[in-house]
CSV table of C-alpha atoms in Angstrom, one decimal:
chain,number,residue,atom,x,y,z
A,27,UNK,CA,0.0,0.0,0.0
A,28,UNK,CA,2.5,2.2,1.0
A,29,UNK,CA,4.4,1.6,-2.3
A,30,UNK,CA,1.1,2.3,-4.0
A,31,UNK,CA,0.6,5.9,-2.5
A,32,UNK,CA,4.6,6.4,-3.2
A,33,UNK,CA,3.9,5.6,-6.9
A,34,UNK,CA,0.8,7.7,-6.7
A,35,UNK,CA,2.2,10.8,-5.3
A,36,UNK,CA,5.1,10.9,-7.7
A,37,UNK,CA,2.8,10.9,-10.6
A,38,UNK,CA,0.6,13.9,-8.9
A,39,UNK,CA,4.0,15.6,-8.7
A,40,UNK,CA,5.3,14.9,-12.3
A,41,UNK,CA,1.6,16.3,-13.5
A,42,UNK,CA,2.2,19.1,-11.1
A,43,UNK,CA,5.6,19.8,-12.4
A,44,UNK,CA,4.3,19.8,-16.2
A,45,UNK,CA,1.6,22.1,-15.6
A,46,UNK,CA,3.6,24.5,-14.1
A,47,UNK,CA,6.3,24.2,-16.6
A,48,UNK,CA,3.5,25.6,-19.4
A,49,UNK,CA,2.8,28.2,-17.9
A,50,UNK,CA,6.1,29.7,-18.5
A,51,UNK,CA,5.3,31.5,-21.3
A,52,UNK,CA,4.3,34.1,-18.7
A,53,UNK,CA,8.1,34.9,-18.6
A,54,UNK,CA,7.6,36.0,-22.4
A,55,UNK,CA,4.4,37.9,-22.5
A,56,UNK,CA,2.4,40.2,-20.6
A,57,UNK,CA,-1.5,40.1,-20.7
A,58,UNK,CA,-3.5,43.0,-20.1
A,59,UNK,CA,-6.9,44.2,-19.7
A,60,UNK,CA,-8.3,47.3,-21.4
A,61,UNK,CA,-10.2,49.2,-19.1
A,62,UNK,CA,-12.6,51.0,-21.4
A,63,UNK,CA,-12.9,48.4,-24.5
A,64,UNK,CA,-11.9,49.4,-28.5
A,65,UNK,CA,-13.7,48.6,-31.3
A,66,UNK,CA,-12.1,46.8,-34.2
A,67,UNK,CA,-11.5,50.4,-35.8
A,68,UNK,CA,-9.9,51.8,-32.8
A,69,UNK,CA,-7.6,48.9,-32.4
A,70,UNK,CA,-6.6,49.1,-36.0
A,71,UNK,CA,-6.0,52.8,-35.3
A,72,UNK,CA,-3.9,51.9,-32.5
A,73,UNK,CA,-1.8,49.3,-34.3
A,74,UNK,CA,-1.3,51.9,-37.0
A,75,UNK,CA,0.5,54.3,-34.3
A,76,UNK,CA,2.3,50.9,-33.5
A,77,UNK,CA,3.5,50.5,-37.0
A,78,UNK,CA,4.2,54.4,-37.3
A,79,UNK,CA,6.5,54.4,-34.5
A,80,UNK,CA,8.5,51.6,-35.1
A,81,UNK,CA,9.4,53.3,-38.7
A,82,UNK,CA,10.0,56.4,-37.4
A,83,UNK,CA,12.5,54.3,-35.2
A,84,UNK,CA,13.8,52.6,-38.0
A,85,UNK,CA,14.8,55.7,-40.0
A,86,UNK,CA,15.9,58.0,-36.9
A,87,UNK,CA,19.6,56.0,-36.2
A,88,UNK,CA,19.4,58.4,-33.2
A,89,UNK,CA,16.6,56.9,-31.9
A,90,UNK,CA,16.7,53.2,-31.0
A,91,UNK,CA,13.9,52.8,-28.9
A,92,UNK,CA,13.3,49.4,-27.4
A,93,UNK,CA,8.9,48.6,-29.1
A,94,UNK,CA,7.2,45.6,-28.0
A,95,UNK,CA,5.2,44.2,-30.7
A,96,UNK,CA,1.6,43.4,-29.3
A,97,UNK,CA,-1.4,42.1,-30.1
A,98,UNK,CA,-5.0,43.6,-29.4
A,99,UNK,CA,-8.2,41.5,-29.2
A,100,UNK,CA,-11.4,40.3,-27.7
A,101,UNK,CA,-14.2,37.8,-28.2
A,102,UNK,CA,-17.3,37.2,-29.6
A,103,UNK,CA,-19.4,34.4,-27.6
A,104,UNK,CA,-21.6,31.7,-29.8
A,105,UNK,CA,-21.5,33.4,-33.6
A,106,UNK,CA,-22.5,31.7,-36.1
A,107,UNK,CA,-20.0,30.5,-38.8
A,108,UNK,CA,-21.4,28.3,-42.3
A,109,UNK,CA,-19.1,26.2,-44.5
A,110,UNK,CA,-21.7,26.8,-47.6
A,111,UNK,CA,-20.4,24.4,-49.9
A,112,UNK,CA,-22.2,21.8,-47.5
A,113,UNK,CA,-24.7,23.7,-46.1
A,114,UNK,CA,-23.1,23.0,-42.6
A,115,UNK,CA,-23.2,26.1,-39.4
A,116,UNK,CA,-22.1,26.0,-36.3
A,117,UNK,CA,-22.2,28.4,-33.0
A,118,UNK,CA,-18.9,29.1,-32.3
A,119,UNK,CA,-16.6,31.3,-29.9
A,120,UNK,CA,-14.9,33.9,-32.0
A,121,UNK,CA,-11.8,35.7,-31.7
A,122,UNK,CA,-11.0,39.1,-33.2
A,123,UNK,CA,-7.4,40.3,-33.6
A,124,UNK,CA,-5.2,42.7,-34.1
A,125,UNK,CA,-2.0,42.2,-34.4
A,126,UNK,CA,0.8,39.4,-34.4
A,127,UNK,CA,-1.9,36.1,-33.6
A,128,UNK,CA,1.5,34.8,-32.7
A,129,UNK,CA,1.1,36.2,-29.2
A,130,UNK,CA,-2.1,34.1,-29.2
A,131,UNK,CA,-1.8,31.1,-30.5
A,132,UNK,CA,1.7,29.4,-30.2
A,133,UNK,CA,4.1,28.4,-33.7
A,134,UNK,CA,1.3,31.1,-35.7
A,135,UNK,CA,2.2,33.4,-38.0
A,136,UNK,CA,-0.9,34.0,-40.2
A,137,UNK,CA,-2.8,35.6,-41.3
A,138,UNK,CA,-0.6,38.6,-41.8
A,139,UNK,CA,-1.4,42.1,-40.7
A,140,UNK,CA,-2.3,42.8,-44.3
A,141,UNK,CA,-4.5,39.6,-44.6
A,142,UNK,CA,-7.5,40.7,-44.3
A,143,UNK,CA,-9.6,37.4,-45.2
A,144,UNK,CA,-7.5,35.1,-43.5
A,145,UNK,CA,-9.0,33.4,-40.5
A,146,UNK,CA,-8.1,30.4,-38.2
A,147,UNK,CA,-10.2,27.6,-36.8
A,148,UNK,CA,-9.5,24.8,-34.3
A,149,UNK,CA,-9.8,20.8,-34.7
A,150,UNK,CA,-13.6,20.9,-33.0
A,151,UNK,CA,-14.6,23.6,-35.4
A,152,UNK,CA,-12.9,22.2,-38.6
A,153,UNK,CA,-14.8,18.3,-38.3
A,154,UNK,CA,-18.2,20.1,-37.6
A,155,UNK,CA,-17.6,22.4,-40.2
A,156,UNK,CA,-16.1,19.7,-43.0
A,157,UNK,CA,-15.8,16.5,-41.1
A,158,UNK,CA,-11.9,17.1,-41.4
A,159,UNK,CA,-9.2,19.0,-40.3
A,160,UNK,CA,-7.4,18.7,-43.8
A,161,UNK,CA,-9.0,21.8,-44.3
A,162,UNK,CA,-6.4,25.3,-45.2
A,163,UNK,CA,-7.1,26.8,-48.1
A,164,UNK,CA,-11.0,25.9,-48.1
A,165,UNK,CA,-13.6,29.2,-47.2
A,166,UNK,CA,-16.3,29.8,-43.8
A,167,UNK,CA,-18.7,32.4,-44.0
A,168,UNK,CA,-19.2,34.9,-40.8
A,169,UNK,CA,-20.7,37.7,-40.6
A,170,UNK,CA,-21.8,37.5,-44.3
A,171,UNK,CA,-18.2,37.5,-45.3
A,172,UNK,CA,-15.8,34.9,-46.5
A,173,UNK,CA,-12.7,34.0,-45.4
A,174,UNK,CA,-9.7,31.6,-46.4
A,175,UNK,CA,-9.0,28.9,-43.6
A,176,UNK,CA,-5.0,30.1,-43.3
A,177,UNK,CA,-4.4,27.3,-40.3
A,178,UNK,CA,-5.6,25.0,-37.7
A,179,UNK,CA,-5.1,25.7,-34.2
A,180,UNK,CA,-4.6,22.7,-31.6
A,181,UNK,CA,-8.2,22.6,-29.3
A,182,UNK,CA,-11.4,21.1,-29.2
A,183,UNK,CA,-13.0,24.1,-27.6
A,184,UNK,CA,-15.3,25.2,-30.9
A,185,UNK,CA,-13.0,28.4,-31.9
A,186,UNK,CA,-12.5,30.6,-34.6
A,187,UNK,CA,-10.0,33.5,-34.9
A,188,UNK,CA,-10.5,36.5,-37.2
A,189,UNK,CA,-8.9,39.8,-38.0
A,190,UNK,CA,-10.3,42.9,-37.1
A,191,UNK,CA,-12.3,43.8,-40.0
A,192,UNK,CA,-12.7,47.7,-39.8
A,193,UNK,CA,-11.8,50.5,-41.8
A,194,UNK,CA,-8.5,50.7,-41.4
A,195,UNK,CA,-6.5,54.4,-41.5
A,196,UNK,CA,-3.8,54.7,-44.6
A,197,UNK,CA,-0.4,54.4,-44.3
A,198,UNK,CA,-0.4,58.4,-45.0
A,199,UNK,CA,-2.4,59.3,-42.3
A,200,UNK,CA,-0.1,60.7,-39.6
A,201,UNK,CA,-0.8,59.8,-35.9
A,202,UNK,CA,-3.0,62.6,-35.3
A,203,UNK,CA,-5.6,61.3,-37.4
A,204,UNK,CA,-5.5,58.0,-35.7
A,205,UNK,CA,-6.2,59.7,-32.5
A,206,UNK,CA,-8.5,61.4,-33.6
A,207,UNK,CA,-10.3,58.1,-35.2
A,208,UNK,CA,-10.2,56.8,-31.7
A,209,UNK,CA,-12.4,59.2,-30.4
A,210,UNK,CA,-15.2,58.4,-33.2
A,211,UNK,CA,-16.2,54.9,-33.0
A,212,UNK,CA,-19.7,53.9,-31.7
A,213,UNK,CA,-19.3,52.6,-27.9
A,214,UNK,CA,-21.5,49.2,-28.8
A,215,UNK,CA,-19.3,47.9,-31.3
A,216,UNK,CA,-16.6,47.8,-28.7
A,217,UNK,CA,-15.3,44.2,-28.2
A,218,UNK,CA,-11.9,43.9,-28.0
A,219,UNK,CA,-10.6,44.6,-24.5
A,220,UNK,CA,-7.7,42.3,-24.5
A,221,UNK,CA,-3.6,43.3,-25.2
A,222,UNK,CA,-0.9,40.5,-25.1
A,223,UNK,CA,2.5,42.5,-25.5
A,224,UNK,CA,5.9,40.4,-26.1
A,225,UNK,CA,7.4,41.0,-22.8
A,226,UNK,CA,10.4,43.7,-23.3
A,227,UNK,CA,13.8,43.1,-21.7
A,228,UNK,CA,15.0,46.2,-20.8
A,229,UNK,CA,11.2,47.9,-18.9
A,230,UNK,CA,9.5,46.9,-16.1
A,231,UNK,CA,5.7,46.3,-16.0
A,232,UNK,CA,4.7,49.6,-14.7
A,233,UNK,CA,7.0,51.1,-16.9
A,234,UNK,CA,5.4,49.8,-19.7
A,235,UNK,CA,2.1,50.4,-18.9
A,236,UNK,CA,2.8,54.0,-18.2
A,237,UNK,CA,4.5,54.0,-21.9
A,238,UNK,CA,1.4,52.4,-23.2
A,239,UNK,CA,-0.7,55.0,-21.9
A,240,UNK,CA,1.6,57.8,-23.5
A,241,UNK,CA,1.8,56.5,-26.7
A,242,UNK,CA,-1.8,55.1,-27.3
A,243,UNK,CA,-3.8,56.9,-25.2
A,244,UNK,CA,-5.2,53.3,-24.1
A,245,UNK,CA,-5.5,52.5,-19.9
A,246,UNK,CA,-4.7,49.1,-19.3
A,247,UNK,CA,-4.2,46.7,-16.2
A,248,UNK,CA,-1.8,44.2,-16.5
A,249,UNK,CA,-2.5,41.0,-15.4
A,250,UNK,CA,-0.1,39.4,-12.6
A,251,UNK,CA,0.7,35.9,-14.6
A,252,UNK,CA,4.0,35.9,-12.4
A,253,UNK,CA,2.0,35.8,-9.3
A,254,UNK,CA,0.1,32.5,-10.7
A,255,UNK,CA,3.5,31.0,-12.3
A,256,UNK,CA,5.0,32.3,-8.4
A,257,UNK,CA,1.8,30.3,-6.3
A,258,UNK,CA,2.0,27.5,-8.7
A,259,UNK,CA,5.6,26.8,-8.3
A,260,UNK,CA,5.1,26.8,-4.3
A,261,UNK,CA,2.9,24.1,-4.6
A,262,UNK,CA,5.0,22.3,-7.2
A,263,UNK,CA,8.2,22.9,-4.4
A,264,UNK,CA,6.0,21.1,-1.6
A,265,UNK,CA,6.7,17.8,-2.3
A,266,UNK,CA,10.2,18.1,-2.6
A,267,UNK,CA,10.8,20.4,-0.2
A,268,UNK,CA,8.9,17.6,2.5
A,269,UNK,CA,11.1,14.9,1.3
A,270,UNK,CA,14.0,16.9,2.1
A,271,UNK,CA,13.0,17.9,5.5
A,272,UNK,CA,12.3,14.2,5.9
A,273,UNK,CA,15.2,12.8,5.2
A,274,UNK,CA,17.2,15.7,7.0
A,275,UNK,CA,15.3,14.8,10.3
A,276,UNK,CA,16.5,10.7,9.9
A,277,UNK,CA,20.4,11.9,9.3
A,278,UNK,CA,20.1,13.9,12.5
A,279,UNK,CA,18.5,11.1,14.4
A,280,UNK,CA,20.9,8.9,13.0
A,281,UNK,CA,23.8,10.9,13.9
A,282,UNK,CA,22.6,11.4,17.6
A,283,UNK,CA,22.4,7.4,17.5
A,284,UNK,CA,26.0,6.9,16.2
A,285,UNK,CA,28.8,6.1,19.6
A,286,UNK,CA,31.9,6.3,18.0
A,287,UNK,CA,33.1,10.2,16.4
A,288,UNK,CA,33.4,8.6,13.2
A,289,UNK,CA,29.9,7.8,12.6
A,290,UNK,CA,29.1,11.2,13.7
A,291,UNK,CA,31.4,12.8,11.1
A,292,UNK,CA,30.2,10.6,8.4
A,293,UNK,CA,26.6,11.5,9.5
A,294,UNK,CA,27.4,15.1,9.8
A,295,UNK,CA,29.2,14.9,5.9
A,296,UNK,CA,25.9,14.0,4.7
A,297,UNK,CA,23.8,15.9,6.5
A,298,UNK,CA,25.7,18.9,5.2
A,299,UNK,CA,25.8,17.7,1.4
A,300,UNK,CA,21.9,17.2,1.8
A,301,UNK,CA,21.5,20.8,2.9
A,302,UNK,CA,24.0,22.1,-0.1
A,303,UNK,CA,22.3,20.3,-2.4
A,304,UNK,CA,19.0,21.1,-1.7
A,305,UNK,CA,20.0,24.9,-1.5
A,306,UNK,CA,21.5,24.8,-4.7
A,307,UNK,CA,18.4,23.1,-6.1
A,308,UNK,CA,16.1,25.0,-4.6
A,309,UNK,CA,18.0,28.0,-5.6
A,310,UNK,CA,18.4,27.5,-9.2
A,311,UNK,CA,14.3,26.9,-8.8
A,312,UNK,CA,13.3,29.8,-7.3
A,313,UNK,CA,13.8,33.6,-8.8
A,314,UNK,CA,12.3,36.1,-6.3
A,315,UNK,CA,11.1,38.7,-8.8
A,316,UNK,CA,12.9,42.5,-8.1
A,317,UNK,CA,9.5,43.9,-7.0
A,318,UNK,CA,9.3,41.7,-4.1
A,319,UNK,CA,12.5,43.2,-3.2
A,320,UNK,CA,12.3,46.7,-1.0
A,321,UNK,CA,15.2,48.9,-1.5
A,322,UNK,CA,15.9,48.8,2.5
A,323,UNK,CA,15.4,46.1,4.4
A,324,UNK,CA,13.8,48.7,7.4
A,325,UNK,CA,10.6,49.9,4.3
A,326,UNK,CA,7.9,48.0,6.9
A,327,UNK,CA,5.7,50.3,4.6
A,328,UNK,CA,6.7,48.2,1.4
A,329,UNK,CA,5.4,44.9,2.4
A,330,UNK,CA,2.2,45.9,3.0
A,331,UNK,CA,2.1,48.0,0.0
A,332,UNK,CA,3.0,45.2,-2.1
A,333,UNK,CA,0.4,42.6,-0.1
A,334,UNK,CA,-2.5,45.0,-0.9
A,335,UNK,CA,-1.0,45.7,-4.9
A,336,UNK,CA,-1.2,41.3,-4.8
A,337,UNK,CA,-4.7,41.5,-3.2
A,338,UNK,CA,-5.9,43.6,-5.9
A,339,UNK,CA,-4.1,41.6,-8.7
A,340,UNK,CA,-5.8,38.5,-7.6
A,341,UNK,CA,-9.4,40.1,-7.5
A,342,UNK,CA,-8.3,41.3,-11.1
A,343,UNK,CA,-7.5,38.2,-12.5
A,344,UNK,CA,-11.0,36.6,-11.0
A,345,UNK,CA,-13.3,39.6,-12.1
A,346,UNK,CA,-12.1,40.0,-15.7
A,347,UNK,CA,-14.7,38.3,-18.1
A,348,UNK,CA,-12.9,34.8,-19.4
A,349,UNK,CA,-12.3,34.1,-23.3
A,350,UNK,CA,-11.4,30.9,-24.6
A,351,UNK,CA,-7.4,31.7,-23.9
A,352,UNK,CA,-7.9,32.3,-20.3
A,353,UNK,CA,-9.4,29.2,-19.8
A,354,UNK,CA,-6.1,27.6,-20.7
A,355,UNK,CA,-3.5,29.7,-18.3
A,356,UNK,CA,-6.8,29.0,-15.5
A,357,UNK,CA,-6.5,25.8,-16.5
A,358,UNK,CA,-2.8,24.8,-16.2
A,359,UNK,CA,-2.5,27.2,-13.0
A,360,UNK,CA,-5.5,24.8,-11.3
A,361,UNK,CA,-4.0,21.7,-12.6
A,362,UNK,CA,-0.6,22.9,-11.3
A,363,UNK,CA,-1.4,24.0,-7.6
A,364,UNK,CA,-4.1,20.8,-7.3
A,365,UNK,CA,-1.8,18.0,-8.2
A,366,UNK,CA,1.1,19.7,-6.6
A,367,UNK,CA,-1.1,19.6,-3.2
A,368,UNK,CA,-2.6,16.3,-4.1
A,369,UNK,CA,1.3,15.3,-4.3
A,370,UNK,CA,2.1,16.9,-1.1
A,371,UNK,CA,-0.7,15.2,0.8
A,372,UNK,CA,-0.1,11.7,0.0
A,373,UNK,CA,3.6,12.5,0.5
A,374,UNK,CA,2.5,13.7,4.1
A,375,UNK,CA,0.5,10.9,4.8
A,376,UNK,CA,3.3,8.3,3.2
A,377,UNK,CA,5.7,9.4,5.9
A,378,UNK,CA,3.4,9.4,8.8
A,379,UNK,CA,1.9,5.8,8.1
A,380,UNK,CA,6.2,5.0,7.8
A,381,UNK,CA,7.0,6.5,10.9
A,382,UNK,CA,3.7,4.7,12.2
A,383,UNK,CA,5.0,1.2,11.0
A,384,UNK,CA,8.6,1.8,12.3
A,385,UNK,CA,7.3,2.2,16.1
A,386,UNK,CA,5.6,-0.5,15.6
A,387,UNK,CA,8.3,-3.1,14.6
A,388,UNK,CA,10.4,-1.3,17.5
A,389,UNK,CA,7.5,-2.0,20.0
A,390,UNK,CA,7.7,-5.8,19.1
């Protein structure tokens, strides 16, 4: 039995472990909330100033400032998409995009910015749709216009992705016409209040979203994936963390058994290669982000700044309305801290029904 839970738990952990490990894409992007949602004409707008500014930056050599590319976008819940040729339709979730759909959907790069009938579906979508998912090249109909299947994404979730399809702004038009689009859009066909920015290497988070608020003229909150990946990896660290602690505790009884000095060195030599190799384990493991580090030690102020910015990053992340996407960083973060505690309990409960059956035997 005991073998049985050991088994057991070491799977938990190895899902645990997995879990956690997908979710470190977190360390490459940031995902934001818009505050006051854009329409698809606003978000083009926006992505025009994008494109404006990195070739301004391109020509001015005295100017190399550091742009994350970024992607805006939102959803549309249970719209209808028809594969005419055999009279097939479907309620699916839908998508709309602006932007690199890379930062949405891993190993994608189309449909291009200038693809403008270029859409993607997923696996559930492409067998109700054609009964296959051989199916790039072949056309959907929503919103009473066509578009060429470009790729299909991994998921059986019903899911479509689309461009935003407004009017976009020329290529001529400088930035103060795009701002002043922005402020023209009807307020109901505002959908997209999503950003996913490629994680820059030289800004901080609240430096970026100050600079996105500068240069777009767009308020958004960024979500705290770090503090997920950060809880996640705590519960992951449990199980290994015990075992260490266990087997740290049966050195030192064993080296307060031992008569003769050199069973207490030799005990002693590996309780101390125990310790240094858990701390260099653990080590390499853990990164303590810099904002959980207060410039002096003595800032009691700081900590309980930074528990009530946490507070309010949680209540963020459970508030914002879900898409599809979220679903999958919820997902792997639930999977994560649940097998990683599942782990941790039968790991708890291995030891104590060990320690149970070695006073036993020394009873008899």
């Amino acid at each position: 039995m005991l073998a049985g839970m050991a088994v057991l738990g070491c799977l938990l952990f190895y899902l645990s472990a997995g879990f956690w490990g997908n979710l470190g894409w977190s360390r490459e992007y940031i995902l934001s909330y818009i505050n006051e949602p854009l329409s698809e004409n606003q978000a083009i707008a926006v992505m025009e100033q994008h494109l404006q500014r990195m070739e301004k930056n391109i020509q001015n050599s005295n100017m190399q400032e550091k742009i994350p590319d970024f992607c805006i976008w939102g959803q549309k819940e249970q719209v209808l998409l028809t594969n005419e040729n055999l009279s097939r339709s479907i309620q699916a979730d839908v998508i709309l995009f602006c932007g690199s759909p890379g930062l949405l959907f891993e190993d994608c790069r189309v449909p291009g910015r200038e693809d403008k009938q270029g859409c993607l579906i997923d696996e559930e979508t492409a067998w109700r749709l054609f009964g296959s998912v051989q199916v790039t090249g072949k056309m959907i109909t929503y919103e009473n216009s066509q578009y060429i299947i470009r790729k299909i994404i991994p998921g059986r979730k019903g899911v479509a992705a689309f461009p935003a399809a407004g009017s976009s702004i020329s290529n001529e038009t400088d930035i103060s016409a795009a701002e002043k689009q922005l402020q023209t859009v009807q307020p109901e066909q505002n959908v997209l209040n999503r950003v996913t920015i490629k994680k820059p290497q030289e800004q901080s988070v609240n430096e970026l979203k100050t600079s996105w608020a500068g240069c777009y003229g767009v308020d958004i909150q960024i979500l705290d994936m770090e503090l997920l990946r950060g809880a996640g990896g705590v519960c992951v660290l449990l199980v290994p963390l015990t075992v260490c602690v266990v087997f740290l505790s049966y050195l030192c009884i064993q080296y307060e058994k031992q008569q003769g000095w050199k069973g207490r060195a030799v005990m002693l030599c590996l309780i101390m290669s125990l310790a240094v190799l858990a701390l260099y384990l653990f080590g390499m493991w853990i990164q303590i982000p810099d904002e959980y580090i207060p410039a002096k030690w003595s800032d009691f102020g700081f900590w309980a700044q930074l528990i009530a910015q946490k507070q309010e990053a949680v209540r963020l992340l459970i508030r914002i309305p879900k898409s599809v996407l979220d679903y999958e960083w919820g997902k792997r973060f639930l999977a994560a801290a649940g097998f990683g505690l599942a782990a941790e309990a039968l790991t708890v409960l291995t030891v104590v029904m060990l320690n149970y059956r070695m006073k036993l035997k020394c009873k008899k």
